[in-house]
Coordinates of C-alpha atoms in Angstrom, one line a residue:
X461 CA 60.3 -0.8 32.2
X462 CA 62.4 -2.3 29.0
X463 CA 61.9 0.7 27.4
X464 CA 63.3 2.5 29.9
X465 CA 66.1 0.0 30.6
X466 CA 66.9 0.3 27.3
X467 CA 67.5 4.5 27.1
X468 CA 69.9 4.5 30.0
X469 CA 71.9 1.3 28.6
X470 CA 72.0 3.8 25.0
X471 CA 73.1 6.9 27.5
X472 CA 75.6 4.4 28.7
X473 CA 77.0 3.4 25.7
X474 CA 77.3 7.0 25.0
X475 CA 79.7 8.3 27.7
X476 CA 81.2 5.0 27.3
X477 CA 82.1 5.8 23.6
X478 CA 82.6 9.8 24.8
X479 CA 85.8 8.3 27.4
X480 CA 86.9 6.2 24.6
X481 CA 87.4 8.5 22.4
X482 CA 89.8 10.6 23.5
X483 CA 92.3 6.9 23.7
X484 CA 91.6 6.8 20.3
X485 CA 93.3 10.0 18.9
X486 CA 96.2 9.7 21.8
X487 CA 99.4 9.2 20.0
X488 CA 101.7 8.8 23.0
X489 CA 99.6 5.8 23.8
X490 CA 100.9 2.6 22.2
X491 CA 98.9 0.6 19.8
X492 CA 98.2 -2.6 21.9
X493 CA 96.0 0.2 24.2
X494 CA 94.4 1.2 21.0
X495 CA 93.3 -2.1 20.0
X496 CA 92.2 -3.2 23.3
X497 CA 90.2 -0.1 23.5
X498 CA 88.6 -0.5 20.1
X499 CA 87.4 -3.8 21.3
X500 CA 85.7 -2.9 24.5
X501 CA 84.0 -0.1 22.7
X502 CA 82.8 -2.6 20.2
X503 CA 81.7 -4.9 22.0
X504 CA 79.4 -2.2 24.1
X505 CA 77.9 -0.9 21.2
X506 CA 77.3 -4.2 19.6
X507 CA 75.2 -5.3 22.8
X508 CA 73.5 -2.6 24.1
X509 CA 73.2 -0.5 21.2
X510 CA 70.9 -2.3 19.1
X511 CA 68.4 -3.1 22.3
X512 CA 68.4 0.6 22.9
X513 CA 67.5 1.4 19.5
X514 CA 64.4 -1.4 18.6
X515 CA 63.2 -0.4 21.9
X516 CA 62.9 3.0 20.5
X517 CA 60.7 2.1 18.1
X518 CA 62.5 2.4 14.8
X519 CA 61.0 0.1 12.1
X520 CA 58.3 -1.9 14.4
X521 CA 56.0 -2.3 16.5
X522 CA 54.2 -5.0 19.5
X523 CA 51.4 -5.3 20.4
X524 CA 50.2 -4.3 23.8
X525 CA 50.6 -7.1 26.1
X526 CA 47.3 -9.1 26.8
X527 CA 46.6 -8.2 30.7
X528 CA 45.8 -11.1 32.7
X529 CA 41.9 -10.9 34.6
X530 CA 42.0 -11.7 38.2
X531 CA 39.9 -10.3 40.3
X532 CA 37.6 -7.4 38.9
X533 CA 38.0 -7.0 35.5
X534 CA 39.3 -3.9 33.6
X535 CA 38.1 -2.6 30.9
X536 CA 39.6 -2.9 27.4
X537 CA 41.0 -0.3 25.8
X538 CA 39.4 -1.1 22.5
X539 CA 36.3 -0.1 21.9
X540 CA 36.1 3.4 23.0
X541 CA 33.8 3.3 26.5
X542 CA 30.0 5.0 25.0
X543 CA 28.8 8.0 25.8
X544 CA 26.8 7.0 29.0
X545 CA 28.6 4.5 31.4
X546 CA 27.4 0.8 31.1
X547 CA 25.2 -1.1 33.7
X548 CA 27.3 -2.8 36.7
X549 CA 28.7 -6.2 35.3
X550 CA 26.8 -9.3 35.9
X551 CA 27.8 -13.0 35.8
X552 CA 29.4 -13.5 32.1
X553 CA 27.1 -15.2 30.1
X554 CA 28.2 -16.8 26.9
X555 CA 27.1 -14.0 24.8
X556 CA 26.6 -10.3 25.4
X557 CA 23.0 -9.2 25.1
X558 CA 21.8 -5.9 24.7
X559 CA 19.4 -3.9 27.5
X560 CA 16.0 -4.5 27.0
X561 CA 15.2 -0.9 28.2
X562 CA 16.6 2.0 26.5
X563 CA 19.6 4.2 27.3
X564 CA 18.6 7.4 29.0
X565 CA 19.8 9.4 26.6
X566 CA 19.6 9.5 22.7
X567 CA 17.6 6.1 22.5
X568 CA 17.8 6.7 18.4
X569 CA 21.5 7.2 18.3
X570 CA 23.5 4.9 20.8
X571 CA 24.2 0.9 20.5
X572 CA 22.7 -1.5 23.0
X573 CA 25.3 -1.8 25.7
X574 CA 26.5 -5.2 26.5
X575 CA 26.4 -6.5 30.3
X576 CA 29.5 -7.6 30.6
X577 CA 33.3 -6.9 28.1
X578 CA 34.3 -9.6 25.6
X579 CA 36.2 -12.5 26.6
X580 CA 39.5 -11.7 27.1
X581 CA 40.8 -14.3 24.5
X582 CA 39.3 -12.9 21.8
X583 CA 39.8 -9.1 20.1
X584 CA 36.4 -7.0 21.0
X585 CA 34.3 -6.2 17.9
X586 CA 34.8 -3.2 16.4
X587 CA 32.1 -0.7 16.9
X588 CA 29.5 0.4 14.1
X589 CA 28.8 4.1 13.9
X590 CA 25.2 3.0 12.6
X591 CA 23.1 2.2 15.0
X592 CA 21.0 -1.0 14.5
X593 CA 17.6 -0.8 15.3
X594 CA 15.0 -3.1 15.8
X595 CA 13.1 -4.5 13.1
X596 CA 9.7 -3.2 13.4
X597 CA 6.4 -5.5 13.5
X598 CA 4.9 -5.5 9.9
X599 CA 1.0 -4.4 10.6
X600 CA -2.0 -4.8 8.0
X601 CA -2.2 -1.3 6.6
X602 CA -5.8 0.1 7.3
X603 CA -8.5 0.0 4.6
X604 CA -8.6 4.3 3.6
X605 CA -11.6 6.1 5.5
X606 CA -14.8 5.1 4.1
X607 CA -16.6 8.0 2.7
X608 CA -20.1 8.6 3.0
X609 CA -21.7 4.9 1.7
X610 CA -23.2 5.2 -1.6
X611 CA -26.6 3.8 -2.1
X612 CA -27.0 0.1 -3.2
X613 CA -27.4 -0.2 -7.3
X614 CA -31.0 -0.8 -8.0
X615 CA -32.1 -4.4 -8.4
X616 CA -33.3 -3.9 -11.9
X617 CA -30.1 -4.0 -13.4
X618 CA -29.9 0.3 -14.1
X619 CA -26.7 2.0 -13.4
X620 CA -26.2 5.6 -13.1
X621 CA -24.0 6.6 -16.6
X622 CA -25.6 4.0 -18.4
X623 CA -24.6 5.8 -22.0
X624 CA -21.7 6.9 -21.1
X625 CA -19.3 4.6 -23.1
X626 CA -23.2 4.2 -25.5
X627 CA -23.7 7.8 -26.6
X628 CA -21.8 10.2 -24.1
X629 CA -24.0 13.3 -24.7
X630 CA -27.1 11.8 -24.0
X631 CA -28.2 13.5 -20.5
X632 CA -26.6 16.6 -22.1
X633 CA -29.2 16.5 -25.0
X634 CA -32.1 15.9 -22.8
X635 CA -31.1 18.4 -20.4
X636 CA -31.0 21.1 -23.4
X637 CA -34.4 20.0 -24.1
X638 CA -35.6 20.5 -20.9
X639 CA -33.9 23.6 -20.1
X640 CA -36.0 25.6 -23.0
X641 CA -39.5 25.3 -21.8
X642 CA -41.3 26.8 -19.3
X643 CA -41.8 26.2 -16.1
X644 CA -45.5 24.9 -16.2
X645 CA -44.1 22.2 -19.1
X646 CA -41.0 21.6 -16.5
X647 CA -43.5 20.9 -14.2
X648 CA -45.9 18.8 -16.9
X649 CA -42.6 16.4 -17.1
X650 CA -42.3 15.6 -13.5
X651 CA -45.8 14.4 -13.8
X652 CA -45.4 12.6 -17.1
X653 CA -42.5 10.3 -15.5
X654 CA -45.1 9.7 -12.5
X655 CA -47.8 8.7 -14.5
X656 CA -46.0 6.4 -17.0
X657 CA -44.0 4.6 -13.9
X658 CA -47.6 4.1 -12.5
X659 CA -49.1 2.6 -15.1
X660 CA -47.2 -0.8 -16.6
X661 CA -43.8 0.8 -15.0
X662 CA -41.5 3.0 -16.5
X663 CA -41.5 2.0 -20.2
X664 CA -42.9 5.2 -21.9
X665 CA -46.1 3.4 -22.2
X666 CA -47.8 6.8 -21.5
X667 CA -46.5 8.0 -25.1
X668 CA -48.0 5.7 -27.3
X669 CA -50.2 7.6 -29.6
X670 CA -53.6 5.7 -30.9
X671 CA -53.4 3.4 -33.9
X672 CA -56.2 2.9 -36.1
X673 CA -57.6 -1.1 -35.0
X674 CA -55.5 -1.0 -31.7
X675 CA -57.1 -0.5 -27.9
X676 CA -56.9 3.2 -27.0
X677 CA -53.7 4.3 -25.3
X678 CA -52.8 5.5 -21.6
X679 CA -52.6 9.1 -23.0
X680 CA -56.3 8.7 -23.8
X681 CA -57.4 8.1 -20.4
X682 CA -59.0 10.5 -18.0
X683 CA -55.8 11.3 -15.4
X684 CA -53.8 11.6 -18.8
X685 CA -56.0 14.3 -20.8
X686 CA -54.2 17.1 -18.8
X687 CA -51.0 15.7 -19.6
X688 CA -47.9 18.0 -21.0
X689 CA -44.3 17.6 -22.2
X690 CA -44.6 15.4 -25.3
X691 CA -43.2 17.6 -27.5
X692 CA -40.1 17.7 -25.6
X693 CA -39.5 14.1 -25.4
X694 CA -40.1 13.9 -28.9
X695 CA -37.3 16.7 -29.7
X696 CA -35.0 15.4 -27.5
X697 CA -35.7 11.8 -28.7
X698 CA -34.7 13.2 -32.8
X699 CA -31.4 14.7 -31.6
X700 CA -30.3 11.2 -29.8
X701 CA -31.4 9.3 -32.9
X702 CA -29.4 11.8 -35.2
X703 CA -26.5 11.6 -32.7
X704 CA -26.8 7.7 -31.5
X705 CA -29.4 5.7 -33.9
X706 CA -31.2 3.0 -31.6
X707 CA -29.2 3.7 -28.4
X708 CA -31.3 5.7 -26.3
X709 CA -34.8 4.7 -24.9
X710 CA -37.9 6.7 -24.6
X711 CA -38.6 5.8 -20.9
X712 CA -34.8 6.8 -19.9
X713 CA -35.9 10.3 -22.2
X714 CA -38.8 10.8 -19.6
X715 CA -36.7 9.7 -16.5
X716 CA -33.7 11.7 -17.6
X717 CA -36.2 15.2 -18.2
X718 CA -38.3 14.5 -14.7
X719 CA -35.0 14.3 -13.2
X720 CA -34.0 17.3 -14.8
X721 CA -37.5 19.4 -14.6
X722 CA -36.9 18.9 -10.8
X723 CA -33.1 20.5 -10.7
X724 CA -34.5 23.3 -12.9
X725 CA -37.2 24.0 -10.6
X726 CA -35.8 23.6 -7.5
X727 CA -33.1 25.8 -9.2
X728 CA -30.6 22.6 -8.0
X729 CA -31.5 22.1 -4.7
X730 CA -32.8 19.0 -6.0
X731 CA -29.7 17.5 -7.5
X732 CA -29.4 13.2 -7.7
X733 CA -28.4 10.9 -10.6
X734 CA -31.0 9.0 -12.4
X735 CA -30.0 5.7 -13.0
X736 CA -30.5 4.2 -17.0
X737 CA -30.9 1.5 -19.1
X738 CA -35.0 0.9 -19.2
X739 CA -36.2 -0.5 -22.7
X740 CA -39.5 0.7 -24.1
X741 CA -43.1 -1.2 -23.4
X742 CA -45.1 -2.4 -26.3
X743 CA -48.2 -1.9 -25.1
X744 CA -50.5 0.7 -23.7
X745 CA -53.5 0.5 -22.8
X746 CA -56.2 3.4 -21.6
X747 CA -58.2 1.4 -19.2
X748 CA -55.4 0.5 -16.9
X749 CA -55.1 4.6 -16.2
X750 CA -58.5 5.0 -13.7
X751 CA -56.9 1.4 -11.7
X752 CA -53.5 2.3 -11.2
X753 CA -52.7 6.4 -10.6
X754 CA -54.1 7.8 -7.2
X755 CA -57.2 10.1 -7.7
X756 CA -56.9 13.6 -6.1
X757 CA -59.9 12.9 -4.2
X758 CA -58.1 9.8 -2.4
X759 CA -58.1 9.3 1.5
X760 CA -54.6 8.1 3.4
X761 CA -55.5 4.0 3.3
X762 CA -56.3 4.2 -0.9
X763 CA -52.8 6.4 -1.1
X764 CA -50.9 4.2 0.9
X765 CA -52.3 0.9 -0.5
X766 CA -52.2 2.5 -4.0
X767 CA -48.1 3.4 -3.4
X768 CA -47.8 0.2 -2.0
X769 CA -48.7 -1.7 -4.8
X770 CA -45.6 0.4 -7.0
X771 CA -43.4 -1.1 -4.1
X772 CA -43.2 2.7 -2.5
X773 CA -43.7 3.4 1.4
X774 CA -46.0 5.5 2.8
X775 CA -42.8 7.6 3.7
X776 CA -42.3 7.8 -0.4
X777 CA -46.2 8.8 -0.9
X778 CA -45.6 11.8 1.1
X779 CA -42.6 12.7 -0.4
X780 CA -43.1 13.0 -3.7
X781 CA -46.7 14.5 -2.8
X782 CA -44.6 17.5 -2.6
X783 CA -44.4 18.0 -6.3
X784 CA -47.8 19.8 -6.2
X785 CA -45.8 22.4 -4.9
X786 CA -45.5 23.4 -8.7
X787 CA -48.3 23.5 -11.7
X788 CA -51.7 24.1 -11.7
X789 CA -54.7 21.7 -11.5
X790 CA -58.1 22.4 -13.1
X791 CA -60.5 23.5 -10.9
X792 CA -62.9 20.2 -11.6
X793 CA -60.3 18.3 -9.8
X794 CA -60.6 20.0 -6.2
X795 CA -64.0 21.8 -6.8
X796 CA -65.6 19.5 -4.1
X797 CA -63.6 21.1 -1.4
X798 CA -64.9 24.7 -2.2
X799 CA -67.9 24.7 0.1
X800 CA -66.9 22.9 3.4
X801 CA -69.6 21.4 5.2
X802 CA -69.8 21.4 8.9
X803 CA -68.7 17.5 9.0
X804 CA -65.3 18.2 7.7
X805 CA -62.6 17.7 10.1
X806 CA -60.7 20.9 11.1
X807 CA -57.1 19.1 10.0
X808 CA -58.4 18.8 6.1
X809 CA -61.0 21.5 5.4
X810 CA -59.9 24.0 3.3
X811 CA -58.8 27.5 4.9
X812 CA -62.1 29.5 4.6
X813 CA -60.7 32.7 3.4
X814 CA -58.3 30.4 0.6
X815 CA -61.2 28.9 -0.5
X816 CA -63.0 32.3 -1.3
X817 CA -60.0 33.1 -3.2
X818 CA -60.0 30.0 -5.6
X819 CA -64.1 30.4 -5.9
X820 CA -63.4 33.7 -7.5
X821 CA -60.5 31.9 -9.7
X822 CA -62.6 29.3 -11.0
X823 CA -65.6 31.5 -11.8
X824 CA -63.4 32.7 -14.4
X825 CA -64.3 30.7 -17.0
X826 CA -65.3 26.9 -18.0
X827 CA -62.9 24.9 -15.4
X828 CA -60.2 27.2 -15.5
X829 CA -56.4 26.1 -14.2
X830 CA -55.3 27.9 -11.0
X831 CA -51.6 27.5 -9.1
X832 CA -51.5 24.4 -6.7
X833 CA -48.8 26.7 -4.8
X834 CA -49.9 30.5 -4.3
X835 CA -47.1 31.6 -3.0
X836 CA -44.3 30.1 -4.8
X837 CA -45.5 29.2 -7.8
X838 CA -42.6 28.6 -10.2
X839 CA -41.0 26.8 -7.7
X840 CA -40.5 23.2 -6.5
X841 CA -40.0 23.6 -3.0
X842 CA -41.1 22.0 0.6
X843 CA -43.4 25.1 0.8
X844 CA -46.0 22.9 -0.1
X845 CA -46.0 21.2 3.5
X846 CA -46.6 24.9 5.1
X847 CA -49.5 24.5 2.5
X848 CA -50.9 21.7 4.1
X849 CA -50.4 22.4 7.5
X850 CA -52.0 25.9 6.8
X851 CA -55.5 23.6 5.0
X852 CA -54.5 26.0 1.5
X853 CA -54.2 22.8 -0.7
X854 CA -56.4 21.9 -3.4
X855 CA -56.6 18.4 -3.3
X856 CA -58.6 16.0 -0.7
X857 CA -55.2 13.6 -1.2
X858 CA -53.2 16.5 0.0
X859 CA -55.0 17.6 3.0
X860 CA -55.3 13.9 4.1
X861 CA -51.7 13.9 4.9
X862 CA -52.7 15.4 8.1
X863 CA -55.0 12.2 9.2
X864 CA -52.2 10.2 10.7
X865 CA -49.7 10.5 13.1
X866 CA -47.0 8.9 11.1
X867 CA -47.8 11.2 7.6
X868 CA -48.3 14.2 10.3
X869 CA -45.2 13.8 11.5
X870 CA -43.4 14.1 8.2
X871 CA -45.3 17.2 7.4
X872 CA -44.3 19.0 10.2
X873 CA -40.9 17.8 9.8
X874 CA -40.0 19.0 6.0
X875 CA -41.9 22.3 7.2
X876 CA -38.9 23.2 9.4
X877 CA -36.9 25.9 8.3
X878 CA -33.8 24.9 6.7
X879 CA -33.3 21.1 8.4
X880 CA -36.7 20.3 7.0
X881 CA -36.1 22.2 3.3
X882 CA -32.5 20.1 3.0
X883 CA -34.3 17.0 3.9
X884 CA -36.8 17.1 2.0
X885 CA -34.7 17.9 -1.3
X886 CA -32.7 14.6 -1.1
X887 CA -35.8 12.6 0.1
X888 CA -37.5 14.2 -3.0
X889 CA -34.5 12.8 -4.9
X890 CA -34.3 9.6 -3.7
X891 CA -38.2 8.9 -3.9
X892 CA -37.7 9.9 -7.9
X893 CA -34.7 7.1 -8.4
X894 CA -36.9 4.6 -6.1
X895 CA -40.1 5.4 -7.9
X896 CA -38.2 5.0 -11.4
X897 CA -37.3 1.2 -10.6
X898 CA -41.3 0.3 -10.9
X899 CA -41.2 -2.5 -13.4
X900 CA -38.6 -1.7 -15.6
X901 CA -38.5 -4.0 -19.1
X902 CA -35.3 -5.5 -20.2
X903 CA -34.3 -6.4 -23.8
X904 CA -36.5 -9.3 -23.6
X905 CA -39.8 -7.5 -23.1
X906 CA -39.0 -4.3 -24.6
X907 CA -37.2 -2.6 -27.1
X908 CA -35.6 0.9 -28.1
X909 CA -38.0 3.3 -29.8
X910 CA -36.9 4.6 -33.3
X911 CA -40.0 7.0 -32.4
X912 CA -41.3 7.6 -29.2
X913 CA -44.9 7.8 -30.0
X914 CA -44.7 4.4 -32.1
X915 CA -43.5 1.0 -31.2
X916 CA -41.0 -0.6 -34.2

């Protein structure tokens, strides 16, 4: 309204100065008309000009007046309303507080609304065009998925890698050694780590060679005579002294090559780590031999009781019975089983027509060497258990396996086509680590070989 006052008084001082004017310039009028004229017209400009013109807004400006709240109140003009229209007012608290649901549309993008406008004394905060948003809860982060558990570190102190920081090219150089020999020697290492862990524990006992005035060796006794592999241990053994003087020990040599005879073999489907750091025995002795490694004409309970005594299971026994699924036995060692007699029961007699084959075999000549696997001979695999369940094994040891539910049942299950072959390949594995713990000498009861054969 004083804005609009203030235009028609301008328009008025206007036409007021517009009828003046023509007094002005009138000549036949006398001068007292003129000055009395000048002074109205003065006057009205002085008053009501300069009202019409701040009005107008030249130079500055008010504010808006501050509406007085009765009633319902209205909403300010300052800040712009949001995009979707506020909740109905409630009684004013002291402070605003946000919704504790949110909006219905663009929860990530629009402000909590307040309940009810500012208090009118005060200006309105100016809105934020970021969004605040609430702080979220800190959480533990989860541990990463566990992969597949790895199995505990032996208790004898070995670690898998054990030269690695010692002489790196150590499992290398054995492996090499291994790799150029045949298959029957592959398969004489396999049974050279057996029969040294059996006898005083893995130590490389077994390769002590006789000294004149000392008691005869392990190598001299009867289970040893049909022994092979020396010769590899001993060139593997001159490389890691040229490479790494006094680093390497003779029994980690023969765990490192049964290891490796088995991958070659199995042409890798046997594939573990071999844990290291054995020292080497200093003694060797040829009448702990007979005592201490299972006879191939043992029953179940002298098997068992004999594993036992190594700290391996029954489970172990049958497991690693498997590796006569490779080499050849004489025919001395199994001749017994040749002519079955009619008190043999029908789960470990030997197959009639597989016996006839081997009595042609060892007719040959004086105790002749025959396959312990006919059908895959050069290989180490869980044919062997087929073997057994078919009675085509040599040995009184192996057909036993058949005399108990428990040993049964593993047969049967490593003979199962695939399931049974994968099994059995990592059992085979983890038997060979296991059996490789048997009393394993530390720096304080054993030493490292300059020769494998000798003892410092």
């Amino acid at each position: 309204m004083l804005a609009i006052s203030a235009v028609d008084d301008y328009k008025y001082a206007c036409e007021t100065a517009s009828f003046l004017h023509p007094i002005f310039l009138d000549p036949a009028r006398g001068d007292e008309h003129r000055k009395m004229a000048r002074l109205v017209l003065v006057a009205v400009l002085v008053v009501l000009g300069s009202v019409a013109c701040q009005a107008s807004g030249y130079g500055y400006t008010y504010p808006n007046p501050t509406p007085i709240i009765t009633g319902t109140p209205q909403p300010s003009p300052s800040p712009p309303p949001p995009a979707t229209p506020p909740p109905s007012p409630t009684p004013t608290p002291e402070y605003p507080t946000p919704t504790s649901s949110a909006p219905a549309t663009s929860p990530s993008v629009s402000p909590p609304t307040s309940s009810t406008p500012p208090p009118p004394s005060t200006l309105p905060p100016s809105p934020t065009a970021t969004p605040v948003y609430p702080t979220p809860t800190p959480t533990t982060p989860a541990p990463p998925p566990a992969s597949t558990p790895a199995p505990p570190p032996p208790a004898t102190g070995l670690e898998v890698g054990y030269y690695d920081d010692k002489c790196p090219d150590a499992e290398n150089i054995v492996l090499d050694a291994v790799r150029n020999t045949t298959a029957g020697v592959k398969a004489g290492l396999i049974r050279l780590f057996f029969h040294d862990c059996f006898v005083r524990g893995c130590d490389a006992s077994v390769l002590l060679n006789k000294i004149a005035g000392k008691p005869e060796p392990e190598k001299l006794g009867i289970p040893n005579l049909s022994l092979r592999g020396f010769e590899v241990i001993d060139a593997a053994k001159k490389k890691l002294e040229e490479k790494c003087p006094g680093v390497v020990s003779c029994a980690d040599i023969v765990a490192f090559a049964g290891r490796d005879a088995s991958k070659l073999l199995s042409t890798y489907k046997i594939n573990f780590n071999m844990p290291a750091g054995r020292y080497d025995g200093f003694v060797s002795l040829k009448d702990e031999t007979l005592a201490n490694l299972p006879p191939p004409f043992a029953n179940l309970d002298t098997l068992t009781q004999m594993f036992a005594n190594k700290t391996l299971s029954q489970t172990d026994m049958v497991v690693l019975s498997g590796a006569h699924s490779i080499g050849r036995s004489h025919c001395s060692s199994f001749s017994n089983r040749l002519q079955p007699s009619a008190n043999d029961n029908s789960n470990t007699s030997m197959d009639a027509t597989f016996a006839g084959k081997l009595t042609q075999d060892c007719t040959a000549g004086s105790d002749p060497m025959v396959p312990q696997d006919y059908k895959t001979v050069d290989m180490l695999d869980s044919q062997y258990y087929r073997n057994v369940i078919d009675r085509k094994v040599l040995f009184t040891s192996d057909a036993a396996l058949m005399t108990s539910l428990q040993t049964k049942s593993l047969v049967q299950e490593y003979t199962k086509w695939l399931i049974g072959d994968l099994k059995w390949y990592k059992h085979f594995g983890d038997a060979m680590v296991k059996m490789g713990n048997i009393e394993v000498k530390d720096s304080t009861k054993g030493e490292i070989r300059k020769m494998c054969g000798l003892v410092n």
